[in-house]
Amino acid sequence: MSKPLEQIRNFAIIAHIDHGKSTLADRLIQTCGGLEAREMVEQVLDNMAIERERGITIKAQTVRLAYKAKDGIEYQLNLMDTPGHVDFSYEVSRSLASCEGSLLVVDASQGVEAQTLANVYQAIDNNHEIIPVINKIDLPAAEPEKAKQQIEDVIGLDTSNAVLCSGKSGIGIDGLLEAIVKYLPPPKGNYDAPTKALLVDSWYDSYLGVVILVRVVDGYLRKGQKIRFMGTGAAREVERVGMFTPKKVMLDELGPGEMGFITAAIKDIADTKVGDTITDDRAPSAEALPGFKPSIPMVFCSLFPVDSSEFEKLRESIGKLKLNDAALHYEPESSQALGMGFRCGFLGLLHMEIIQERLGREFDLELIPTAPSVVYHIHLTNGEHLELYNPADMPEITRIEKIEEPWIKATIMTPDEYLGSLLQLCQERRGVQIELTYVGNRAMLIYRLPLNEIVFDFYDRLKSISRGYASFDYHLDGFLGGDLVKMDILVNQEPVDALSMIVHRAQAERRGRHMCERLKDLIPRQMFKIAVQAAIGGKIIAREDISALRKDVTAKCYGGDVTRKRKLLEKQKEGKKKMRQYGSVEIPQSAFIAALKMGDEK
């Protein structure tokens, strides 16, 4: 029988990147005896190799802990460790929807950062009870009182019940556990009502098929029960029911308010949609749970296998990753230069990088990514509206009335001394300043910026200008018309579709010149002269020439009249001219990869 609801607490740990969420989760697991001391490793919940190498959390992880409070009652704590990076905010929103409370972790030396704000607002939208946790109080630079004051000034949260602790050394962890059972509300639910469970996450296991992470709202899930997915209509029989402590532990059933996993011999990935409602097939629930808002991809790029025979393997691999990452969108696409592949949508550049790396590591695929782009809204002269994901598909310029590009609202928090350089960076990227306020010696900048100026290297530039002290968060803020043009790259008068890009007219010439210079060094010389050009419509805006490989035809002429040499050179010239008309230039794939990796030219 499952625990009474009053003894259950479901909570997420939210914070800006690097404020110590995963380390705090480690201490909670250790204190509650979820793992023995010999089994503990640092960041125990970051179980992907890529998470451990980069020191970031990518996937939200859940753990059930048993905690005996000072009043003698044993509580069941369901903890969710969430990512801090803006690109994985969809993981955070899903975790928050399946909990009733949050621990807001703030670094005692860094204070409130941009992503702290974004995550708190998400928690408030989900009606969470929030406990402020001032972490890293054992650092020499720690200023816990200042951090508390910032939470009150910037966020407006009462910090009278804030907990001071250190995830690394374990100071204050007992006080934190007491605060969790005292201040966070228990879940609501009814054991006798028809079964309703929220599908929070799913992943593919080669032995068990699809493993589903669930949060039971009403009723129960038990072994042998026939369940139905309300969104897809698929019916299955539950084979295993269990929980993570963080080790897998099998259970007889999951009751209301509890989190755990189930397997039901599911082979088809399409059956398990994140945010779906699971109910009893024999006594189904009348209405589904609200689920999650669908994620909106911000950045698009195409992925092509280096070896075109691996297209089916890529299709299968992306399907399995999509199961584990609901924010990934994809559809098939073909390119003249690169063959068959997929057009993928991501939440940001780090998300794109992680997906590419996971496809390489987990599925052993070699991929060619195209340049990242954003989605544009195109209004045609006949009144139609198009969404443009790939610059190569842009209609004729004469049919276009206007092009709208996505703009974002960015919040940048920075120490005072870097403010000037950051204002300059935002102005360079066509930014519009909305607000500039101060909290202590830190400035909070709010800017509107075009998304296509952000997707390349804005975050890296921001970090290098501010020596890592500035923090950045953004959300989509609608579409605005702009003077945008499609820039084609021509090699020997032939357009190369994979290198097309949409740019602002003011920056087209600079970008075009940079791309031509780059390709000049990357394309191997041929037997004839090659022109590499950047063009907007019929107008060439930049050009570089790759000189031909030449045979020394005059080698056999010793002395004699100069006209003999000239005659041979003219003959060679004619041959080269003829060759150029019929010759096609094969751009090696290594050149494509290098050209597309150029990022921004700064």
Short mmCIF file of C-alpha atoms in Angstrom, two decimals, residues 186-511:
data_model
loop_
_atom_site.label_atom_id
_atom_site.label_comp_id
_atom_site.label_asym_id
_atom_site.label_seq_id
_atom_site.Cartn_x
_atom_site.Cartn_y
_atom_site.Cartn_z
CA PRO A 186 1.73 17.53 0.40
CA PRO A 187 0.27 16.46 -2.99
CA LYS A 188 -3.47 16.14 -3.57
CA GLY A 189 -5.05 12.97 -4.96
CA ASN A 190 -7.61 10.20 -4.41
CA TYR A 191 -6.69 6.50 -4.29
CA ASP A 192 -10.26 5.39 -5.17
CA ALA A 193 -10.73 7.73 -8.17
CA PRO A 194 -10.11 6.47 -11.76
CA THR A 195 -6.36 6.21 -12.48
CA LYS A 196 -4.72 9.37 -13.80
CA ALA A 197 -0.93 9.56 -14.17
CA LEU A 198 1.23 12.13 -15.96
CA LEU A 199 3.92 10.87 -18.37
CA VAL A 200 6.86 13.07 -17.31
CA ASP A 201 9.70 11.53 -19.32
CA SER A 202 10.64 8.40 -21.25
CA TRP A 203 13.80 6.79 -22.60
CA TYR A 204 14.78 3.70 -24.55
CA ASP A 205 16.34 0.70 -22.83
CA SER A 206 17.64 -2.05 -25.13
CA TYR A 207 16.43 -4.76 -22.69
CA LEU A 208 13.13 -3.37 -21.40
CA GLY A 209 11.93 -1.31 -24.38
CA VAL A 210 10.57 2.13 -23.49
CA VAL A 211 10.89 3.07 -19.78
CA ILE A 212 8.32 5.68 -18.66
CA LEU A 213 8.73 8.10 -15.77
CA VAL A 214 5.29 8.83 -14.23
CA ARG A 215 3.71 11.03 -11.56
CA VAL A 216 0.48 9.44 -10.29
CA VAL A 217 -2.26 12.01 -9.59
CA ASP A 218 -5.28 9.79 -8.82
CA GLY A 219 -5.78 6.03 -8.47
CA TYR A 220 -2.78 3.71 -8.78
CA LEU A 221 -0.49 1.88 -11.22
CA ARG A 222 0.36 -1.74 -10.45
CA LYS A 223 1.96 -4.75 -12.11
CA GLY A 224 -0.35 -6.61 -14.54
CA GLN A 225 -2.73 -3.63 -14.87
CA LYS A 226 -4.03 -2.83 -18.37
CA ILE A 227 -3.34 0.85 -19.04
CA ARG A 228 -4.22 3.23 -21.85
CA PHE A 229 -2.39 6.32 -23.13
CA MET A 230 -5.13 8.91 -23.61
CA GLY A 231 -3.26 10.98 -26.22
CA THR A 232 -2.31 8.15 -28.58
CA GLY A 233 -5.04 5.64 -27.62
CA ALA A 234 -2.49 2.79 -27.25
CA ALA A 235 -3.33 0.11 -24.62
CA ARG A 236 -0.61 -1.89 -22.83
CA GLU A 237 -0.14 -4.17 -19.84
CA VAL A 238 2.22 -2.96 -17.09
CA GLU A 239 5.16 -5.35 -16.67
CA ARG A 240 7.27 -3.58 -14.06
CA VAL A 241 6.62 -0.83 -11.53
CA GLY A 242 9.51 0.76 -9.65
CA MET A 243 11.27 3.82 -8.28
CA PHE A 244 14.78 5.29 -8.23
CA THR A 245 16.63 5.67 -4.94
CA PRO A 246 18.72 6.49 -7.28
CA LYS A 247 19.15 2.72 -7.83
CA LYS A 248 16.21 0.96 -9.50
CA VAL A 249 13.94 -0.65 -6.88
CA MET A 250 10.90 -2.71 -7.91
CA LEU A 251 7.53 -1.99 -6.24
CA ASP A 252 4.06 -3.55 -6.23
CA GLU A 253 2.29 -0.28 -7.02
CA LEU A 254 2.53 3.49 -7.24
CA GLY A 255 -0.25 5.46 -5.50
CA PRO A 256 -1.49 9.09 -5.64
CA GLY A 257 1.23 11.75 -5.30
CA GLU A 258 4.03 9.25 -5.97
CA MET A 259 6.68 9.29 -8.69
CA GLY A 260 8.31 6.25 -10.24
CA PHE A 261 8.76 4.36 -13.48
CA ILE A 262 6.81 1.68 -15.36
CA THR A 263 7.63 -0.53 -18.36
CA ALA A 264 5.03 -2.20 -20.56
CA ALA A 265 6.98 -3.89 -23.40
CA ILE A 266 6.57 -0.80 -25.59
CA LYS A 267 8.64 -1.02 -28.76
CA ASP A 268 7.00 1.78 -30.73
CA ILE A 269 8.40 5.16 -29.81
CA ALA A 270 5.32 7.02 -31.15
CA ASP A 271 3.08 5.56 -28.38
CA THR A 272 4.71 7.50 -25.54
CA LYS A 273 4.30 11.26 -25.87
CA VAL A 274 5.67 13.36 -23.02
CA GLY A 275 2.81 15.11 -21.19
CA ASP A 276 0.28 12.37 -22.06
CA THR A 277 -2.13 11.02 -19.43
CA ILE A 278 -2.04 7.32 -18.49
CA THR A 279 -5.31 5.80 -17.26
CA ASP A 280 -6.82 2.37 -16.49
CA ASP A 281 -8.06 0.71 -19.67
CA ARG A 282 -11.07 -0.91 -17.92
CA ALA A 283 -12.15 2.13 -15.85
CA PRO A 284 -10.74 5.13 -17.74
CA SER A 285 -10.68 8.69 -16.46
CA ALA A 286 -13.20 11.05 -18.06
CA GLU A 287 -10.71 13.83 -18.87
CA ALA A 288 -6.99 13.99 -19.41
CA LEU A 289 -4.52 16.04 -17.35
CA PRO A 290 -3.50 19.39 -18.89
CA GLY A 291 -0.03 17.99 -19.77
CA PHE A 292 2.81 20.30 -20.83
CA LYS A 293 2.92 23.23 -23.21
CA PRO A 294 4.66 22.03 -26.39
CA SER A 295 8.22 23.31 -26.71
CA ILE A 296 8.92 25.90 -29.41
CA PRO A 297 12.19 25.28 -31.28
CA MET A 298 14.28 28.44 -31.67
CA VAL A 299 17.26 27.29 -33.75
CA PHE A 300 17.20 25.02 -36.80
CA CYS A 301 19.94 23.09 -38.51
CA SER A 302 20.11 20.12 -40.86
CA LEU A 303 21.99 16.95 -39.98
CA PHE A 304 23.31 14.71 -42.76
CA PRO A 305 25.22 11.43 -42.34
CA VAL A 306 28.78 11.56 -43.75
CA ASP A 307 28.10 8.11 -45.25
CA SER A 308 24.73 8.37 -47.06
CA SER A 309 24.03 4.65 -46.45
CA GLU A 310 23.62 5.48 -42.73
CA PHE A 311 20.42 7.51 -43.30
CA GLU A 312 18.14 4.78 -41.86
CA LYS A 313 20.42 4.42 -38.82
CA LEU A 314 20.19 8.20 -38.32
CA ARG A 315 16.36 8.06 -38.55
CA GLU A 316 16.20 5.35 -35.88
CA SER A 317 18.73 7.12 -33.62
CA ILE A 318 16.98 10.51 -33.77
CA GLY A 319 13.69 8.70 -32.95
CA LYS A 320 15.23 7.20 -29.79
CA LEU A 321 16.75 10.56 -28.76
CA LYS A 322 13.43 12.35 -29.36
CA LEU A 323 11.87 9.94 -26.87
CA ASN A 324 14.36 11.09 -24.23
CA ASP A 325 14.32 14.76 -25.27
CA ALA A 326 10.85 16.11 -25.98
CA ALA A 327 12.23 19.51 -27.03
CA LEU A 328 13.88 18.02 -30.16
CA HIS A 329 11.88 18.41 -33.40
CA TYR A 330 12.86 16.84 -36.73
CA GLU A 331 11.65 16.10 -40.25
CA PRO A 332 13.34 14.49 -43.30
CA GLU A 333 15.06 16.72 -45.84
CA SER A 334 17.27 16.28 -48.91
CA SER A 335 20.08 18.46 -50.23
CA GLN A 336 21.80 18.38 -53.66
CA ALA A 337 25.21 18.62 -52.06
CA LEU A 338 24.77 16.43 -48.97
CA GLY A 339 22.06 13.87 -49.84
CA MET A 340 19.32 12.75 -47.43
CA GLY A 341 19.18 14.00 -43.85
CA PHE A 342 16.94 15.66 -41.26
CA ARG A 343 15.96 19.25 -40.55
CA CYS A 344 16.07 19.53 -36.75
CA GLY A 345 14.72 22.18 -34.38
CA PHE A 346 16.48 22.94 -31.07
CA LEU A 347 15.95 25.26 -28.10
CA GLY A 348 19.39 26.84 -28.51
CA LEU A 349 22.96 26.33 -29.65
CA LEU A 350 24.08 24.30 -26.62
CA HIS A 351 21.06 22.03 -27.09
CA MET A 352 22.07 21.57 -30.76
CA GLU A 353 25.67 20.79 -29.80
CA ILE A 354 24.61 18.25 -27.13
CA ILE A 355 22.24 16.44 -29.53
CA GLN A 356 24.97 16.19 -32.18
CA GLU A 357 27.42 14.88 -29.59
CA ARG A 358 24.92 12.35 -28.22
CA LEU A 359 24.18 11.05 -31.74
CA GLY A 360 27.92 10.61 -32.26
CA ARG A 361 28.59 8.92 -28.90
CA GLU A 362 25.51 6.88 -28.19
CA PHE A 363 24.75 5.78 -31.76
CA ASP A 364 28.20 5.97 -33.38
CA LEU A 365 27.14 8.31 -36.20
CA GLU A 366 29.36 10.72 -38.15
CA LEU A 367 27.33 13.78 -39.09
CA ILE A 368 27.60 16.95 -41.15
CA PRO A 369 25.56 19.80 -39.59
CA THR A 370 24.56 22.83 -41.70
CA ALA A 371 24.82 26.40 -40.42
CA PRO A 372 22.27 27.11 -37.66
CA SER A 373 19.36 29.35 -38.69
CA VAL A 374 16.10 30.54 -37.16
CA VAL A 375 12.52 30.37 -38.46
CA TYR A 376 11.31 33.32 -40.57
CA HIS A 377 7.72 34.34 -41.37
CA ILE A 378 7.32 35.23 -45.04
CA HIS A 379 4.33 37.25 -46.29
CA LEU A 380 3.75 36.78 -50.04
CA THR A 381 2.19 39.35 -52.37
CA ASN A 382 -0.84 37.06 -52.94
CA GLY A 383 -1.70 37.22 -49.19
CA GLU A 384 -0.23 33.81 -48.26
CA HIS A 385 1.97 33.28 -45.18
CA LEU A 386 4.90 30.84 -45.09
CA GLU A 387 7.22 29.65 -42.34
CA LEU A 388 10.75 29.36 -43.66
CA TYR A 389 13.08 26.92 -41.88
CA ASN A 390 15.68 26.48 -44.59
CA PRO A 391 17.12 29.45 -46.54
CA ALA A 392 17.39 27.23 -49.66
CA ASP A 393 13.55 27.08 -49.83
CA MET A 394 13.06 30.86 -49.99
CA PRO A 395 10.57 31.90 -52.71
CA GLU A 396 11.40 34.35 -55.53
CA ILE A 397 12.08 37.87 -54.24
CA THR A 398 9.36 39.31 -56.52
CA ARG A 399 6.70 37.21 -54.73
CA ILE A 400 7.69 38.41 -51.24
CA GLU A 401 5.93 41.36 -49.64
CA LYS A 402 7.85 41.27 -46.34
CA ILE A 403 9.97 38.97 -44.17
CA GLU A 404 9.59 38.87 -40.39
CA GLU A 405 12.31 37.52 -38.09
CA PRO A 406 12.00 36.34 -34.47
CA TRP A 407 13.07 38.76 -31.72
CA ILE A 408 13.87 37.86 -28.14
CA LYS A 409 13.72 39.69 -24.85
CA ALA A 410 17.06 39.17 -23.10
CA THR A 411 17.89 39.77 -19.44
CA ILE A 412 21.59 40.34 -18.77
CA MET A 413 22.98 40.72 -15.24
CA THR A 414 26.53 42.03 -14.99
CA PRO A 415 28.98 43.68 -12.59
CA ASP A 416 29.16 47.42 -13.23
CA GLU A 417 32.65 47.52 -14.81
CA TYR A 418 31.63 45.42 -17.86
CA LEU A 419 28.45 47.38 -18.62
CA GLY A 420 29.92 49.60 -21.37
CA SER A 421 31.33 46.70 -23.40
CA LEU A 422 28.09 44.72 -23.08
CA LEU A 423 25.99 47.71 -24.23
CA GLN A 424 28.29 47.98 -27.26
CA LEU A 425 27.90 44.24 -28.00
CA CYS A 426 24.09 44.53 -27.89
CA GLN A 427 24.13 47.61 -30.16
CA GLU A 428 26.37 45.79 -32.68
CA ARG A 429 23.79 43.00 -32.80
CA ARG A 430 20.94 45.43 -33.70
CA GLY A 431 19.65 45.42 -30.11
CA VAL A 432 17.09 47.85 -28.66
CA GLN A 433 17.53 48.76 -24.99
CA ILE A 434 14.36 48.54 -22.87
CA GLU A 435 15.57 48.91 -19.31
CA LEU A 436 18.69 49.39 -17.19
CA THR A 437 18.41 49.02 -13.41
CA TYR A 438 20.84 48.45 -10.55
CA VAL A 439 20.79 45.95 -7.68
CA GLY A 440 23.75 46.81 -5.45
CA ASN A 441 26.83 46.98 -7.69
CA ARG A 442 25.24 44.82 -10.41
CA ALA A 443 23.39 46.14 -13.43
CA MET A 444 20.34 44.41 -14.88
CA LEU A 445 19.99 45.09 -18.61
CA ILE A 446 16.86 44.23 -20.57
CA TYR A 447 17.27 44.27 -24.36
CA ARG A 448 15.28 43.26 -27.40
CA LEU A 449 17.52 41.49 -29.91
CA PRO A 450 17.00 39.63 -33.21
CA LEU A 451 17.39 35.88 -32.57
CA ASN A 452 19.59 35.26 -35.63
CA GLU A 453 22.21 37.61 -34.11
CA ILE A 454 22.21 35.50 -30.93
CA VAL A 455 22.45 31.96 -32.32
CA PHE A 456 26.09 32.07 -33.35
CA ASP A 457 28.44 33.26 -30.67
CA PHE A 458 26.61 35.90 -28.61
CA TYR A 459 26.80 33.85 -25.41
CA ASP A 460 30.55 33.19 -25.84
CA ARG A 461 31.24 36.87 -26.56
CA LEU A 462 29.19 37.91 -23.52
CA LYS A 463 31.16 35.56 -21.28
CA SER A 464 34.55 36.62 -22.66
CA ILE A 465 33.77 40.37 -22.40
CA SER A 466 32.60 40.01 -18.78
CA ARG A 467 35.29 37.42 -17.82
CA GLY A 468 32.49 34.97 -17.01
CA TYR A 469 30.69 37.24 -14.53
CA ALA A 470 27.69 38.27 -16.66
CA SER A 471 24.67 35.98 -16.91
CA PHE A 472 22.14 35.82 -19.72
CA ASP A 473 18.59 34.55 -20.13
CA TYR A 474 16.08 35.07 -22.92
CA HIS A 475 12.61 34.21 -24.16
CA LEU A 476 10.88 34.68 -27.52
CA ASP A 477 9.17 38.05 -27.89
CA GLY A 478 7.32 37.92 -31.22
CA PHE A 479 8.24 38.55 -34.87
CA LEU A 480 9.19 41.87 -36.52
CA GLY A 481 9.73 42.82 -40.15
CA GLY A 482 13.31 43.52 -41.19
CA ASP A 483 15.42 44.28 -44.27
CA LEU A 484 16.46 40.65 -44.73
CA VAL A 485 17.95 39.08 -47.83
CA LYS A 486 18.98 35.60 -48.93
CA MET A 487 22.68 35.31 -49.64
CA ASP A 488 23.72 32.55 -52.04
CA ILE A 489 27.23 31.16 -52.37
CA LEU A 490 28.16 30.30 -55.98
CA VAL A 491 31.08 28.04 -56.84
CA ASN A 492 31.93 28.16 -60.56
CA GLN A 493 28.54 29.92 -61.14
CA GLU A 494 26.66 27.02 -59.45
CA PRO A 495 24.71 27.86 -56.23
CA VAL A 496 25.54 25.59 -53.26
CA ASP A 497 22.24 25.15 -51.39
CA ALA A 498 23.80 23.98 -48.10
CA LEU A 499 25.70 27.28 -47.76
CA SER A 500 22.74 29.65 -48.37
CA MET A 501 21.89 31.93 -45.46
CA ILE A 502 19.49 34.74 -44.60
CA VAL A 503 21.23 37.89 -43.40
CA HIS A 504 20.39 41.53 -42.70
CA ARG A 505 21.19 43.65 -45.75
CA ALA A 506 23.57 45.88 -43.77
CA GLN A 507 25.75 42.89 -42.86
CA ALA A 508 25.45 40.90 -46.08
CA GLU A 509 28.64 42.19 -47.73
CA ARG A 510 30.83 41.54 -44.66
CA ARG A 511 29.42 38.03 -44.21
#
